[in-house]
Short mmCIF file of C-alpha atoms and ligand atoms in Angstrom, two decimals:
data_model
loop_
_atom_site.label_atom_id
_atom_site.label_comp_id
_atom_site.label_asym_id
_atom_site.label_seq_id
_atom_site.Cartn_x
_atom_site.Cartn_y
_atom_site.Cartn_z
CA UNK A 1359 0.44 21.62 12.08
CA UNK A 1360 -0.26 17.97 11.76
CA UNK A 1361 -0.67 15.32 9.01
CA UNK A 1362 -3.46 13.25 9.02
CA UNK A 1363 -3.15 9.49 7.95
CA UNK A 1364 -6.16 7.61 7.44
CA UNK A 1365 -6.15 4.03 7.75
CA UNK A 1366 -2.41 4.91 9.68
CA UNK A 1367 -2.93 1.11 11.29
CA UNK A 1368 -2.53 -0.87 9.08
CA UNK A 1369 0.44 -2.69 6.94
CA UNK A 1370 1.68 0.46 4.92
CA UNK A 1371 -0.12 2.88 6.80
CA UNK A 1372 2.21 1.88 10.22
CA UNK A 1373 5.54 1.95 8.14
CA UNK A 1374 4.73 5.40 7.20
CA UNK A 1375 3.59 6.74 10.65
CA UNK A 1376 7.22 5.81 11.99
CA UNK A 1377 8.72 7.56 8.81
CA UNK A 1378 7.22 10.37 9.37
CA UNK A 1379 7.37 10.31 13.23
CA UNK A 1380 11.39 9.64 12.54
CA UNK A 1381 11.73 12.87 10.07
CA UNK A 1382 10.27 14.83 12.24
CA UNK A 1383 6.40 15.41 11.20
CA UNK A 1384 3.81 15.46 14.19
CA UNK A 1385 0.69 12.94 13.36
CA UNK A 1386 -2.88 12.51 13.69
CA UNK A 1387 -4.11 8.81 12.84
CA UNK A 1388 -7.66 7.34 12.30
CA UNK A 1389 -8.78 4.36 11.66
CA UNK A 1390 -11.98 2.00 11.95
CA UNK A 1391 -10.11 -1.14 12.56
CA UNK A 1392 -11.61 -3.42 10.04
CA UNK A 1393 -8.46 -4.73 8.65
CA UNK A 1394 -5.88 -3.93 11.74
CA UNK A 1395 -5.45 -3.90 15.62
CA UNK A 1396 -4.62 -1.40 17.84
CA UNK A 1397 -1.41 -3.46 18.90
CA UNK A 1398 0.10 -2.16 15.08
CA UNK A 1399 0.22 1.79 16.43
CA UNK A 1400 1.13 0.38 20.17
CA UNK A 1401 4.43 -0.49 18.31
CA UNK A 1402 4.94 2.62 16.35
CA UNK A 1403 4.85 4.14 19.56
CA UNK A 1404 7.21 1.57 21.06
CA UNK A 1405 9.51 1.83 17.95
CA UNK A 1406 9.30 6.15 17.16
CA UNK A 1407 9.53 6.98 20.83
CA UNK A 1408 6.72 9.40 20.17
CA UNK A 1409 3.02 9.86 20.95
CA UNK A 1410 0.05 10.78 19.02
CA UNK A 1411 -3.46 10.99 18.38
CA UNK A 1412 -5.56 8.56 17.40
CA UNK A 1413 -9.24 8.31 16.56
CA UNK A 1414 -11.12 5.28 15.78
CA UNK A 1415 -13.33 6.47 13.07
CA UNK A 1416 -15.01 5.51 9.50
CA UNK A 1417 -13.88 7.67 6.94
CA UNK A 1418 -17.82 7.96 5.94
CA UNK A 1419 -18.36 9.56 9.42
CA UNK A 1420 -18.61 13.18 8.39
CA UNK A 1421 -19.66 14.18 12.02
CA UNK A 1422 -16.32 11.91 13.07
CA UNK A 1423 -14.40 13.67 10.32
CA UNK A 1424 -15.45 16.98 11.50
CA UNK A 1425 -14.32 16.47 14.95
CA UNK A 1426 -11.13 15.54 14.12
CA UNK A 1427 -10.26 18.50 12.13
CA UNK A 1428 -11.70 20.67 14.63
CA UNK A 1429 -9.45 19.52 17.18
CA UNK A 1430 -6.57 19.69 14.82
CA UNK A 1431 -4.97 22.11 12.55
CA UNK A 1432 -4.34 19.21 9.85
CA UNK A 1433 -1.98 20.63 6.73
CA UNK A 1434 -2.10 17.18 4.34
CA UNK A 1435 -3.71 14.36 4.82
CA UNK A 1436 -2.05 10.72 3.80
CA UNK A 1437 -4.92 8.53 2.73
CA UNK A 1438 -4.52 4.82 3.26
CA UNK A 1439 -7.98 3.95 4.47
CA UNK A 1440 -9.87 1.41 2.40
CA UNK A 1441 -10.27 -1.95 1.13
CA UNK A 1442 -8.01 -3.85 -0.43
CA UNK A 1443 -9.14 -7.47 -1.42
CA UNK A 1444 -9.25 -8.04 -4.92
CA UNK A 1445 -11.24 -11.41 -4.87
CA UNK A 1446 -13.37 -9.85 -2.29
CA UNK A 1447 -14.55 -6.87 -4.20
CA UNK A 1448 -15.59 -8.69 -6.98
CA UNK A 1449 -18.33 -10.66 -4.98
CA UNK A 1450 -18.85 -7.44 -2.66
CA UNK A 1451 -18.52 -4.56 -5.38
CA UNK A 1452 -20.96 -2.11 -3.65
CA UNK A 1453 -19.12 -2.59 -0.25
CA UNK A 1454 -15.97 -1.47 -2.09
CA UNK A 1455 -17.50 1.25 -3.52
CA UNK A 1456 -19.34 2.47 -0.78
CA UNK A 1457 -16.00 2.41 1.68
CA UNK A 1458 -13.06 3.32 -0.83
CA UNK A 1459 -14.85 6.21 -2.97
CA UNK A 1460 -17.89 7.50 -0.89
CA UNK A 1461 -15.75 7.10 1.75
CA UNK A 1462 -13.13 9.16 -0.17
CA UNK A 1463 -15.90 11.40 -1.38
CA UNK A 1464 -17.08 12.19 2.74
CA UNK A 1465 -13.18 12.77 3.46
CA UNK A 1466 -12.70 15.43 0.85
CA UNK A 1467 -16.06 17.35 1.34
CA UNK A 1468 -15.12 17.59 5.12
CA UNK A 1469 -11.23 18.83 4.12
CA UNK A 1470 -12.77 20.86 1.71
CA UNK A 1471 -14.67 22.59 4.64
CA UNK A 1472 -11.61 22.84 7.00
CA UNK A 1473 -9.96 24.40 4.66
CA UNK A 1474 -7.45 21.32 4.14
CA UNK A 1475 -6.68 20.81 0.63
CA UNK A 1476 -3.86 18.60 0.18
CA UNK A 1477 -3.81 14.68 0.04
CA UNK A 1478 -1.70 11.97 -0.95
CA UNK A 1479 -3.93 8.56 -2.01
CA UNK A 1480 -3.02 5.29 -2.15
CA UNK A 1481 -3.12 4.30 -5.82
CA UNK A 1482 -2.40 1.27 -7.87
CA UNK A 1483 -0.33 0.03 -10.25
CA UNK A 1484 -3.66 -2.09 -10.90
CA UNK A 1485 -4.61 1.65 -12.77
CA UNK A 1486 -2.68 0.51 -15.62
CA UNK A 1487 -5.40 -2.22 -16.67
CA UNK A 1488 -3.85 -5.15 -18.72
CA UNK A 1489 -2.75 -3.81 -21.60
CA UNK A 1490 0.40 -1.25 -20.97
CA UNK A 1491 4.04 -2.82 -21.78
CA UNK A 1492 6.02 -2.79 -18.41
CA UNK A 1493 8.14 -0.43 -17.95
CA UNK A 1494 4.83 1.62 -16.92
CA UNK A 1495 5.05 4.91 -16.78
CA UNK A 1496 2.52 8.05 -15.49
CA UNK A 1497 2.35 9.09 -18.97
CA UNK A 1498 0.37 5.46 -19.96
CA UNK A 1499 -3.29 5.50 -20.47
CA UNK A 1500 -5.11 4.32 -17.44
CA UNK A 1501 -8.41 2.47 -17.28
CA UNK A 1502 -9.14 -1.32 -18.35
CA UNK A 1503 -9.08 -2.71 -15.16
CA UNK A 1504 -10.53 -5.96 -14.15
CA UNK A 1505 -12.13 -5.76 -10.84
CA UNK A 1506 -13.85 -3.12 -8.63
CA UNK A 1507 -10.81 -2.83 -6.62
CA UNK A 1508 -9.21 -1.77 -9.00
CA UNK A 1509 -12.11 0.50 -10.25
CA UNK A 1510 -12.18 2.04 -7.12
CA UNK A 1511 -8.52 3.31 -7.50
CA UNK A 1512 -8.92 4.58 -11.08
CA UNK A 1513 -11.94 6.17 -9.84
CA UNK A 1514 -10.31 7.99 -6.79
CA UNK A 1515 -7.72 8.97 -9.13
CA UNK A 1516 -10.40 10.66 -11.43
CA UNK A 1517 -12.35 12.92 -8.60
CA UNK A 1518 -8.75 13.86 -7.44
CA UNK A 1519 -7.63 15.31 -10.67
CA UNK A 1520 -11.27 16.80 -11.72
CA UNK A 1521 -11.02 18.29 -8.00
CA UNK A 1522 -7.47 20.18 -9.21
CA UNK A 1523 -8.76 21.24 -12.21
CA UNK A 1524 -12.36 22.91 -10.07
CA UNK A 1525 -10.06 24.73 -7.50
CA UNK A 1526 -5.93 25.40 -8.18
CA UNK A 1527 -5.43 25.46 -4.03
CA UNK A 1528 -6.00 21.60 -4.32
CA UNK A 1529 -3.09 19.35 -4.37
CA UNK A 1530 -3.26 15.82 -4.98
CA UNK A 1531 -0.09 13.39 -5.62
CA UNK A 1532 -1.54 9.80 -6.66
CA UNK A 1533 0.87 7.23 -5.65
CA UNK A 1534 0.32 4.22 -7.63
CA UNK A 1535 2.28 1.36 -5.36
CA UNK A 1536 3.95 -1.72 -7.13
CA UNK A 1537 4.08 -4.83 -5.27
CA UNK A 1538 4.74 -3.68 -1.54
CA UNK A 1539 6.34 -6.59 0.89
CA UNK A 1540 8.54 -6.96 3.71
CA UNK A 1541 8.26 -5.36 7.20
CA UNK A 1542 10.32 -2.98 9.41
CA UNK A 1543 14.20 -4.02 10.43
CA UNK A 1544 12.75 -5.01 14.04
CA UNK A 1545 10.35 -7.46 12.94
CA UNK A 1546 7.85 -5.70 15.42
CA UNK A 1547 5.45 -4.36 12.83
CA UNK A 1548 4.27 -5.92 9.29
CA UNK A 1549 1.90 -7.08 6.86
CA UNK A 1550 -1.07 -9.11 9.35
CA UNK A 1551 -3.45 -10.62 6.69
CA UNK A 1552 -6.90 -11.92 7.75
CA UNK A 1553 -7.10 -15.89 7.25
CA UNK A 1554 -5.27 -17.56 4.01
CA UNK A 1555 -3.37 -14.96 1.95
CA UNK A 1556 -4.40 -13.48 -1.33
CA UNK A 1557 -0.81 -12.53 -1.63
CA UNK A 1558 2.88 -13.90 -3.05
CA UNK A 1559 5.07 -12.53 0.04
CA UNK A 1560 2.78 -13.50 2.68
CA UNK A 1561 1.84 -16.94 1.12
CA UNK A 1562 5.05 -17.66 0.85
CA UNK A 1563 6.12 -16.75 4.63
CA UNK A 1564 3.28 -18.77 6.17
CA UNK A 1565 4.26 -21.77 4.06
CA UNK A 1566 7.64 -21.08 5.23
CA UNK A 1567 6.67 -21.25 8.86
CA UNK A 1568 4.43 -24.24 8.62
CA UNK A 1569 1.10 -22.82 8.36
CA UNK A 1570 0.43 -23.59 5.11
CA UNK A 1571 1.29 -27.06 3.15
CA UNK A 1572 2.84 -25.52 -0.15
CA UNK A 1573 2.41 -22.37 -2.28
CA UNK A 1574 0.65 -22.65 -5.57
CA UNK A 1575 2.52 -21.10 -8.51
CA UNK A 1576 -0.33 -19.43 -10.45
CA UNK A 1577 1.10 -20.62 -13.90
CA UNK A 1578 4.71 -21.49 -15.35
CA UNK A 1579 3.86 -20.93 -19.15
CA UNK A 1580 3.67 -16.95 -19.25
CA UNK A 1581 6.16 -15.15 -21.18
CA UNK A 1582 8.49 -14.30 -18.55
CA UNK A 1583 12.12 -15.69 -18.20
CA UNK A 1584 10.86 -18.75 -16.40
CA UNK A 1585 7.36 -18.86 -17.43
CA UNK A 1586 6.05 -17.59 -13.94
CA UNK A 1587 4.61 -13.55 -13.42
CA UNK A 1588 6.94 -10.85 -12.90
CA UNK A 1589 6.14 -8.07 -10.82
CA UNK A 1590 7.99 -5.12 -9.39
CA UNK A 1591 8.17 -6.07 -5.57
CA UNK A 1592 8.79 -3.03 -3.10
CA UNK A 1593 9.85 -3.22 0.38
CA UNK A 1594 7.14 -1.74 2.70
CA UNK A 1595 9.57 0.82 4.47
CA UNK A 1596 11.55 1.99 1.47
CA UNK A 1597 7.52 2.62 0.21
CA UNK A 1598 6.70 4.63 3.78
CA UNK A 1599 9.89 6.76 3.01
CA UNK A 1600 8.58 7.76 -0.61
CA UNK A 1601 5.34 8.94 1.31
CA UNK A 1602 7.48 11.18 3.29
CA UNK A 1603 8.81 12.59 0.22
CA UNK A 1604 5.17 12.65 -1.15
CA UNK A 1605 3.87 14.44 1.43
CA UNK A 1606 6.59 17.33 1.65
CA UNK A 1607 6.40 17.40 -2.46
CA UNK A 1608 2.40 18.06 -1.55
CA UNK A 1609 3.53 21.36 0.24
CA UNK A 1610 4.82 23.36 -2.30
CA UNK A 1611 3.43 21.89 -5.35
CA UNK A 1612 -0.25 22.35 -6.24
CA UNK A 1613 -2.40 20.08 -8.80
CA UNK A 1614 -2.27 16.88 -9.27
CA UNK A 1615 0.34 14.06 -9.95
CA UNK A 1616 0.47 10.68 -10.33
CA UNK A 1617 3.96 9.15 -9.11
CA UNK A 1618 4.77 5.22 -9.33
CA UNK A 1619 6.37 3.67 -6.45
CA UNK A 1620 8.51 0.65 -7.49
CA UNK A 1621 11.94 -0.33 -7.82
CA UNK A 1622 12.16 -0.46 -11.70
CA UNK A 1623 13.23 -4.07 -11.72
CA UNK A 1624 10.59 -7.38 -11.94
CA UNK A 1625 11.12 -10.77 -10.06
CA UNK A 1626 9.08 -13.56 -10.80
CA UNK A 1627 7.15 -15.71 -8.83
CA UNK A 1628 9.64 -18.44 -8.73
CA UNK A 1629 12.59 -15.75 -8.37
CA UNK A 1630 10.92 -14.47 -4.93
CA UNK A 1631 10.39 -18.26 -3.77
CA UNK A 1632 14.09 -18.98 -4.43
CA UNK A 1633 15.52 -15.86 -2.94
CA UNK A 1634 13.10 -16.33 0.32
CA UNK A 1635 14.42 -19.79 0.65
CA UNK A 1636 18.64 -18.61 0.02
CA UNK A 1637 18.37 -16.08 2.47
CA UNK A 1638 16.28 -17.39 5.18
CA UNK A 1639 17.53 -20.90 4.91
CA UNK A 1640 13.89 -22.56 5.05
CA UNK A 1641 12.33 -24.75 2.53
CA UNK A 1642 9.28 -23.00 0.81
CA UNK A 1643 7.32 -26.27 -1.05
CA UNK A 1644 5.80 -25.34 -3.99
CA UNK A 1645 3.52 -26.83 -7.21
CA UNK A 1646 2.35 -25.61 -10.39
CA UNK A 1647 -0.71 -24.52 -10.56
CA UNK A 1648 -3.41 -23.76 -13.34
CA UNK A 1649 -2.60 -19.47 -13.96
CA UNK A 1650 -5.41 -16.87 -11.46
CA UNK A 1651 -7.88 -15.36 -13.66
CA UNK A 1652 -6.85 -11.81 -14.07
CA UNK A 1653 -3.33 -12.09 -13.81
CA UNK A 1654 -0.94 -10.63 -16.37
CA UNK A 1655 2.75 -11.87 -16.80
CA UNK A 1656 4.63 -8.70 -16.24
CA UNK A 1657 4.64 -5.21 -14.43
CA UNK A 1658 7.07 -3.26 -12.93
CA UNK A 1659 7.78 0.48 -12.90
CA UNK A 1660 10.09 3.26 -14.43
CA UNK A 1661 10.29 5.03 -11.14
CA UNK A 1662 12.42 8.00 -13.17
CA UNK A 1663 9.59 10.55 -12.25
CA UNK A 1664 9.84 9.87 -8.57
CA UNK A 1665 13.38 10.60 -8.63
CA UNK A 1666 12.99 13.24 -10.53
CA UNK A 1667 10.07 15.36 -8.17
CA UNK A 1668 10.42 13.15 -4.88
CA UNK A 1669 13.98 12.50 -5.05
CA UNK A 1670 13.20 9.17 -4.14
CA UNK A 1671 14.31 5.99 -5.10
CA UNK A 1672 13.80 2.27 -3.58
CA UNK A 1673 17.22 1.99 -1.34
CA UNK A 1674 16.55 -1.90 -0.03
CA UNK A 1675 16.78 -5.03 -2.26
CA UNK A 1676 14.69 -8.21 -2.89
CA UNK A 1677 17.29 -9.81 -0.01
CA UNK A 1678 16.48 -7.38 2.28
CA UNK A 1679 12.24 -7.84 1.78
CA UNK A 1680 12.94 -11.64 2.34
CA UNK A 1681 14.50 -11.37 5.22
CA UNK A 1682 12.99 -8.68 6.98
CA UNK A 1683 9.53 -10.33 6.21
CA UNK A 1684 10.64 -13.99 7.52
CA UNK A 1685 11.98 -12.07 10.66
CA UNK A 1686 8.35 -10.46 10.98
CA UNK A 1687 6.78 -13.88 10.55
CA UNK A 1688 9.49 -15.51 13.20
CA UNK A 1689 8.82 -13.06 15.96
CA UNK A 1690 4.89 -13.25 15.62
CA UNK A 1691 3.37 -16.47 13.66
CA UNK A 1692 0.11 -15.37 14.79
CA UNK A 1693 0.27 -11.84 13.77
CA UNK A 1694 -0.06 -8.65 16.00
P1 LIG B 1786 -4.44 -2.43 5.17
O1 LIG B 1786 -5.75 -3.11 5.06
O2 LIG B 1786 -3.39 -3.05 6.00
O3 LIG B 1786 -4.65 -0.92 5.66
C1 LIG B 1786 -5.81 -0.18 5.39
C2 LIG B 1786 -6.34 0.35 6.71
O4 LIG B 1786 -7.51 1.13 6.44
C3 LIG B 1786 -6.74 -0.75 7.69
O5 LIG B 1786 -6.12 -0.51 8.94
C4 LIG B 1786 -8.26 -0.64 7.77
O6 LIG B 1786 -8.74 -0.99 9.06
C5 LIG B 1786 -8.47 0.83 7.43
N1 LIG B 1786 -9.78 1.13 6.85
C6 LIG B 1786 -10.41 0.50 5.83
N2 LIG B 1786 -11.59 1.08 5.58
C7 LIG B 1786 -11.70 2.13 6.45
C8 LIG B 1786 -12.69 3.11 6.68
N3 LIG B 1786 -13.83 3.13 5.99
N4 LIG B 1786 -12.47 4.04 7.64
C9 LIG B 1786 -11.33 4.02 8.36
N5 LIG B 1786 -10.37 3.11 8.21
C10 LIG B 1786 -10.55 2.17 7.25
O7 LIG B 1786 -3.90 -2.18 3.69
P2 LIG B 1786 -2.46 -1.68 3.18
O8 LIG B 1786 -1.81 -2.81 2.49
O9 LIG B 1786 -1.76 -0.97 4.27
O10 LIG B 1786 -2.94 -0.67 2.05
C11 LIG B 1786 -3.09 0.72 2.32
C12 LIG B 1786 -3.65 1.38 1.08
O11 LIG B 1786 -2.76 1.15 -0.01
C13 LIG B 1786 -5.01 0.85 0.63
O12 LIG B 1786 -5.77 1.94 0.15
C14 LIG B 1786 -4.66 -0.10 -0.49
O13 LIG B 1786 -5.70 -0.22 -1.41
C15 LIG B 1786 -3.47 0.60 -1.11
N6 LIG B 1786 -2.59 -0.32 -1.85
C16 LIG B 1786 -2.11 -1.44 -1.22
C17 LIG B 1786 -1.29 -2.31 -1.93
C18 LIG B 1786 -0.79 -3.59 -1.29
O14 LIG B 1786 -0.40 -4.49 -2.03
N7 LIG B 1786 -0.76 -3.70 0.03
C19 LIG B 1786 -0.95 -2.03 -3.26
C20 LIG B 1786 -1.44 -0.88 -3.86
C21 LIG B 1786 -2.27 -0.01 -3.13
C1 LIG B 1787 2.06 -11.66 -7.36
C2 LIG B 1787 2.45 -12.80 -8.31
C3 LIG B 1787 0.60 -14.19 -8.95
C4 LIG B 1787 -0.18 -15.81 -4.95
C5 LIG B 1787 -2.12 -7.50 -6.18
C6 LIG B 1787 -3.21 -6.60 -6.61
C7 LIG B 1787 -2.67 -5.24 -6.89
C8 LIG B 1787 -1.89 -4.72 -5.68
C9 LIG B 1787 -0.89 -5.69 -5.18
C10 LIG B 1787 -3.35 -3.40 -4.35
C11 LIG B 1787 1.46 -13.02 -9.44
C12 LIG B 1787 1.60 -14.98 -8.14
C13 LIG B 1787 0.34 -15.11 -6.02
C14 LIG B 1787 -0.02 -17.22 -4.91
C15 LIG B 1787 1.19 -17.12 -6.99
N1 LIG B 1787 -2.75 -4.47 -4.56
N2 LIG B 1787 1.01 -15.75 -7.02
N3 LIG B 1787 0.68 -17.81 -5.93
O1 LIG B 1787 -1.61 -9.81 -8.24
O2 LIG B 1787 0.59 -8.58 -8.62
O3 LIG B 1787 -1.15 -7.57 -7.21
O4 LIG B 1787 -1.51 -6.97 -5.00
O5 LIG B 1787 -3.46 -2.45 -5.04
O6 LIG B 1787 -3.76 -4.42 -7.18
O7 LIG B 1787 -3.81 -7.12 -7.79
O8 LIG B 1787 0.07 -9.49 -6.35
O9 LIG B 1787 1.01 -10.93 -4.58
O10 LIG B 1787 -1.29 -11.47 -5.51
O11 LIG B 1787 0.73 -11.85 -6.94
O12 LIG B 1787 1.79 -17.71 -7.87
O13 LIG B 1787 -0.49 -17.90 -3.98
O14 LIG B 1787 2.45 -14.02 -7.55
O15 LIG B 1787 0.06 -14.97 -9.98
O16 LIG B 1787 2.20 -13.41 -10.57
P1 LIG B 1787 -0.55 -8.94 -7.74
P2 LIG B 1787 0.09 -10.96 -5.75
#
């Protein structure tokens, strides 16, 4: 019996392969390459000691789909395949539609067939819209959120639970991820964005490493202890561990649940900048900038339910995403 992980090569995706490699869990990974490269699973290899499959495929390739859990006798499948931009998917909204929910859609209609009915999906905190009070919990109303990104998660989220309620032998936990950063201990594997970063973490790195001129602080007049946005920042392999959890939880439990990942505690922008710069020892320029449309001044997570079902709780601190992130960025400026 293996697990399936769709979109396994890219940033969280490859932290959770060599989780799941190290506790003991055989894998089957696709993936169509549009955000990653085949060097990413070349290193989980390197790093885990272990082979597996791998199948370059589109999750909307039923046919491709098929073929995969023909050859396979696939148990759970991890679901990390889909797009991510949030700037992007507001000026390509049928694009994100079309991969991230009919691509969804395809996926579950061919594990439906195989018999597989048990997933774990890469949620959002983003489901929690703009008007919840941090701490968010599961219990929250979801909905209100800005972009189709973010639609795209609270509609995945929907179909998953309306799936649960058609057929009790489907499971479904709905991991809704905080701020993920950082990169494995080895600096071999870790977050490889496309051109300038939409992100904090990986701004801030490629500032750090000359790249960039300065980061742009997206507003100091929020009402946050220093006026910049607070969010609930979670180191990428401390995340991969909580899919491990996720996954075995998916065994034995069927239905649907939504779990947050996050650490329960919020940095802010300027926070993150300062402990990147005390730990690493670099200069990270900054200015003030006007705030980014969409933007809200706080969110971070009670993670008491993950403890509570997963037993899981974030182990590594802000200190330790710094530095394991400028260590990624050292030992490859250019990315995989
Ligand atoms: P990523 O882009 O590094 O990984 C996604 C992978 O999916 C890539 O390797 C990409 O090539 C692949 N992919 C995309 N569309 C595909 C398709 N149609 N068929 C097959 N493969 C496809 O992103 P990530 O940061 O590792 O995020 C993984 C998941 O977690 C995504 O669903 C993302 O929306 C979600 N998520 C990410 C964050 C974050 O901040 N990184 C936060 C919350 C949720
Ligand atoms: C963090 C903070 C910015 C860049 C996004 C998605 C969310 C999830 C995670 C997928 C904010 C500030 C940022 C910069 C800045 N992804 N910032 N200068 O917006 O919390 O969440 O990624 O699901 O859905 O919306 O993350 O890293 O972009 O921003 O000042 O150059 O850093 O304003 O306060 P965000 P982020």
């Amino acid at each position: 019996m293996a697990i399936l992980i769709t979109g396994g090569c890219g940033y969280i995706g490859s932290h959770t392969c060599i989780e799941l490699l190290d506790a003991g869990h055989d894998i089957v990974v696709l993936d169509n390459y549009y955000n990653s490269k085949p060097e990413a699973l070349r290193r989980v290899k390197e790093l885990s000691g272990k082979e597996f499959p791998f199948y370059e495929c589109d999750i909307r390739d039923a046919e491709g789909l098929r073929k995969i859990f023909a050859a396979h006798s696939i148990e759970a499948v991890i679901h990390f395949a889909g797009l991510k931009a949030v700037g992007e998917s507001v000026q390509k909204p049928l694009e994100y539609f079309d991969n991230n929910v009919g691509g969804t859609i395809t996926l579950l209609e061919v594990m439906r067939e195989a018999g597989c009915k048990r997933m774990v999906f890469s949620s959002s905190a983003t489901v929690y819209g703009m008007n919840n009070p941090s701490p968010l919990k599961e219990t929250m109303p979801t909905g209100g959120v800005t972009n189709p990104y973010g639609r795209t998660k609270f509609m995945i989220e929907g179909i998953l639970e309306d799936l649960c309620v058609s057929d009790p032998e489907w499971t479904a936990v709905l991991l809704r991820y905080f701020n993920p950063i950082g990169a494995h201990a080895s600096g071999r594997i870790g977050e490889d964005p496309n051109g300038i970063p939409n992100n904090l973490m990986p701004y801030i790195s490629q500032v750090a490493i000359g790249k960039l001129q300065k980061l742009s602080v997206f507003g100091n007049d929020y009402d946050t202890h220093d006026g910049t946005g607070v969010r609930d920042y979670i180191h990428v392999v401390d995340l991969a561990k909580g899919h491990v959890k996720a996954v075995e939880y998916a065994m034995k439990h069927p239905g649907a649940e939504a779990i947050n990942l996050g650490t329960g505690t919020g940095y802010s922008v300027l926070d993150l900048v300062n402990a990147f710069q005390n730990v690493n020892g670099v200069p990270v320029p900054y200015v003030i900038a006007p705030r980014r449309a969409g933007d809200i001044a706080t969110c971070y997570a009670d993670p008491s339910k993950a403890k509570e079902l997963l037993n899981w709780t974030a182990e590594l601190d802000v200190n330790d995403m710094c530095r394991d992130t400028w260590r990624w960025q050292k030992q490859n400026p250019n990315g995989f």
